[in-house]
Amino acid sequence: MRSFNMTLFKARLPDFLQLMRFDKPIGTLLLLWPTLWALWLAAGGPPSTKNLIIFVLGVVLMRAAGCVINDFADRKVDRHVERTQHRPIPSGAVSAKEALILFGLLCFSAFILVLFTNALTIKLAFVAVALAACYPFMKRFTHLPQVVLGAAFAWSIPMAFAAETEKLPTTLWALYAAVVLWTVAYDTFYAMVDREDDLKIGVKSTAILFGDMDIVITSSLQILVLVALAMTGANFDRGLWFYLSLLVVAALFLYQQYLIRDRNTEGCFKAFLNNNYVGAIIFIGLAMDYQLGSH
């Protein structure tokens, strides 16, 4: 009996890993980079080892939880979209009940990590779970689910400041706004890939809302991201390396706009993926700024 259960577990493990998107780390990275920015800014350099471990593991767990609840919410819709019909839930490999149990376990594990921080961070964690849980259902009611996703992805920023400093300085909110705007921009690129399918099945997104203005609006959002990041640099007295990183990011944003110029699905998806480099470049700029003391 024990051998049978182990065999069954091994056979089904790939389905659960796929449900948590462990085969596609881009979402984890896009959530991780702003978390690292916030930790470094809050600590004025490298954060405590404890908080670094807690937040990196928390990012992995909460991104996985977000993917699970997203697929649960989309389980009926995904059957009608060629790109998603083979996901574990619509294909029948994982049941809806199993997905909910997994979501609960992932959130509980992340919450256990937060218990090693402080009272303010624990309070903020409840908001994080609420945002992660409600985002997947927003696409049924509003054309702005990307804004809710941005709010969820950026919530690690006040949590990082709370964990490192036990307070929420007003200076953090420019960074929070930058991440929300950045998320709306890159997730609109992602939504542009699915726009035709979403129109057929009635799913809402910023790509549909923006319509022919998608390129103008996403480029405007990216300009606002740079402004908010520059404000963040001023708020935290950052120096040369940080501002150089913003110049590189501006070039990456221009490249992304080039990729989506024809609105073809391949170009839009490449533009979405390119944002991993945006996050990495800003982190490198911040880390070097603190390490080399360039101001």
PDB file of N, CA, C and O in Angstrom, residues 2 100 106 114 118 126 128 151 161 166-167 198 202 205 235 275 290:
ATOM      1  N   ARG A   2       1.889   1.246   0.867  1.00  0.00           N
ATOM      2  CA  ARG A   2       2.779   2.389   0.951  1.00  0.00           C
ATOM      3  C   ARG A   2       3.498   2.623  -0.372  1.00  0.00           C
ATOM      4  O   ARG A   2       3.652   3.751  -0.835  1.00  0.00           O
ATOM      5  N   LEU A 100      -7.867  23.882  -4.464  1.00  0.00           N
ATOM      6  CA  LEU A 100      -8.184  24.742  -3.313  1.00  0.00           C
ATOM      7  C   LEU A 100      -7.387  24.318  -2.078  1.00  0.00           C
ATOM      8  O   LEU A 100      -6.912  25.169  -1.308  1.00  0.00           O
ATOM      9  N   LEU A 106      -0.299  26.371   0.589  1.00  0.00           N
ATOM     10  CA  LEU A 106       0.738  27.322   0.186  1.00  0.00           C
ATOM     11  C   LEU A 106       0.629  28.625   0.984  1.00  0.00           C
ATOM     12  O   LEU A 106       1.633  29.161   1.464  1.00  0.00           O
ATOM     13  N   VAL A 114       5.952  34.374   7.785  1.00  0.00           N
ATOM     14  CA  VAL A 114       5.729  35.746   8.244  1.00  0.00           C
ATOM     15  C   VAL A 114       5.723  35.821   9.769  1.00  0.00           C
ATOM     16  O   VAL A 114       6.069  36.864  10.347  1.00  0.00           O
ATOM     17  N   ASN A 118       7.408  40.439  12.416  1.00  0.00           N
ATOM     18  CA  ASN A 118       6.874  41.253  13.517  1.00  0.00           C
ATOM     19  C   ASN A 118       5.382  41.497  13.295  1.00  0.00           C
ATOM     20  O   ASN A 118       4.823  41.125  12.250  1.00  0.00           O
ATOM     21  N   PHE A 126      -2.135  39.597   5.740  1.00  0.00           N
ATOM     22  CA  PHE A 126      -3.547  39.297   5.466  1.00  0.00           C
ATOM     23  C   PHE A 126      -4.028  40.018   4.211  1.00  0.00           C
ATOM     24  O   PHE A 126      -4.825  39.489   3.434  1.00  0.00           O
ATOM     25  N   ALA A 128      -2.070  40.792   1.721  1.00  0.00           N
ATOM     26  CA  ALA A 128      -1.408  40.097   0.614  1.00  0.00           C
ATOM     27  C   ALA A 128      -2.214  38.886   0.157  1.00  0.00           C
ATOM     28  O   ALA A 128      -2.407  38.673  -1.047  1.00  0.00           O
ATOM     29  N   ALA A 151      -1.285  45.720  -7.694  1.00  0.00           N
ATOM     30  CA  ALA A 151      -1.411  45.974  -6.256  1.00  0.00           C
ATOM     31  C   ALA A 151      -0.924  44.767  -5.456  1.00  0.00           C
ATOM     32  O   ALA A 151      -0.282  44.922  -4.404  1.00  0.00           O
ATOM     33  N   PHE A 161       9.424  46.731   4.102  1.00  0.00           N
ATOM     34  CA  PHE A 161       9.754  47.853   4.985  1.00  0.00           C
ATOM     35  C   PHE A 161       9.311  47.561   6.421  1.00  0.00           C
ATOM     36  O   PHE A 161      10.023  47.879   7.376  1.00  0.00           O
ATOM     37  N   GLU A 166       9.948  48.010  10.924  1.00  0.00           N
ATOM     38  CA  GLU A 166       8.763  48.022  11.785  1.00  0.00           C
ATOM     39  C   GLU A 166       7.942  49.305  11.624  1.00  0.00           C
ATOM     40  O   GLU A 166       7.220  49.705  12.533  1.00  0.00           O
ATOM     41  N   LYS A 167       8.056  49.938  10.459  1.00  0.00           N
ATOM     42  CA  LYS A 167       7.230  51.102  10.163  1.00  0.00           C
ATOM     43  C   LYS A 167       7.056  51.225   8.652  1.00  0.00           C
ATOM     44  O   LYS A 167       7.737  50.530   7.884  1.00  0.00           O
ATOM     45  N   ASP A 198      -9.760  36.098 -25.502  1.00  0.00           N
ATOM     46  CA  ASP A 198     -10.494  36.728 -24.404  1.00  0.00           C
ATOM     47  C   ASP A 198     -11.764  37.413 -24.898  1.00  0.00           C
ATOM     48  O   ASP A 198     -12.811  37.375 -24.231  1.00  0.00           O
ATOM     49  N   GLY A 202     -15.360  36.362 -23.436  1.00  0.00           N
ATOM     50  CA  GLY A 202     -15.894  37.368 -22.520  1.00  0.00           C
ATOM     51  C   GLY A 202     -15.034  37.711 -21.321  1.00  0.00           C
ATOM     52  O   GLY A 202     -15.526  38.252 -20.328  1.00  0.00           O
ATOM     53  N   SER A 205      -9.781  42.581 -19.885  1.00  0.00           N
ATOM     54  CA  SER A 205      -8.369  42.896 -19.634  1.00  0.00           C
ATOM     55  C   SER A 205      -8.074  44.315 -20.086  1.00  0.00           C
ATOM     56  O   SER A 205      -8.860  44.927 -20.822  1.00  0.00           O
ATOM     57  N   ASN A 235      14.017  60.069  -3.025  1.00  0.00           N
ATOM     58  CA  ASN A 235      13.513  59.846  -1.669  1.00  0.00           C
ATOM     59  C   ASN A 235      14.531  59.127  -0.784  1.00  0.00           C
ATOM     60  O   ASN A 235      14.608  59.370   0.425  1.00  0.00           O
ATOM     61  N   ASN A 275      10.803  41.931 -19.304  1.00  0.00           N
ATOM     62  CA  ASN A 275      10.728  42.692 -18.052  1.00  0.00           C
ATOM     63  C   ASN A 275      11.507  42.041 -16.917  1.00  0.00           C
ATOM     64  O   ASN A 275      11.792  42.705 -15.906  1.00  0.00           O
ATOM     65  N   TYR A 290      24.662  50.901  -3.192  1.00  0.00           N
ATOM     66  CA  TYR A 290      24.920  50.754  -1.766  1.00  0.00           C
ATOM     67  C   TYR A 290      26.318  50.219  -1.493  1.00  0.00           C
ATOM     68  O   TYR A 290      26.990  50.617  -0.540  1.00  0.00           O
TER      69      TYR A 290
END
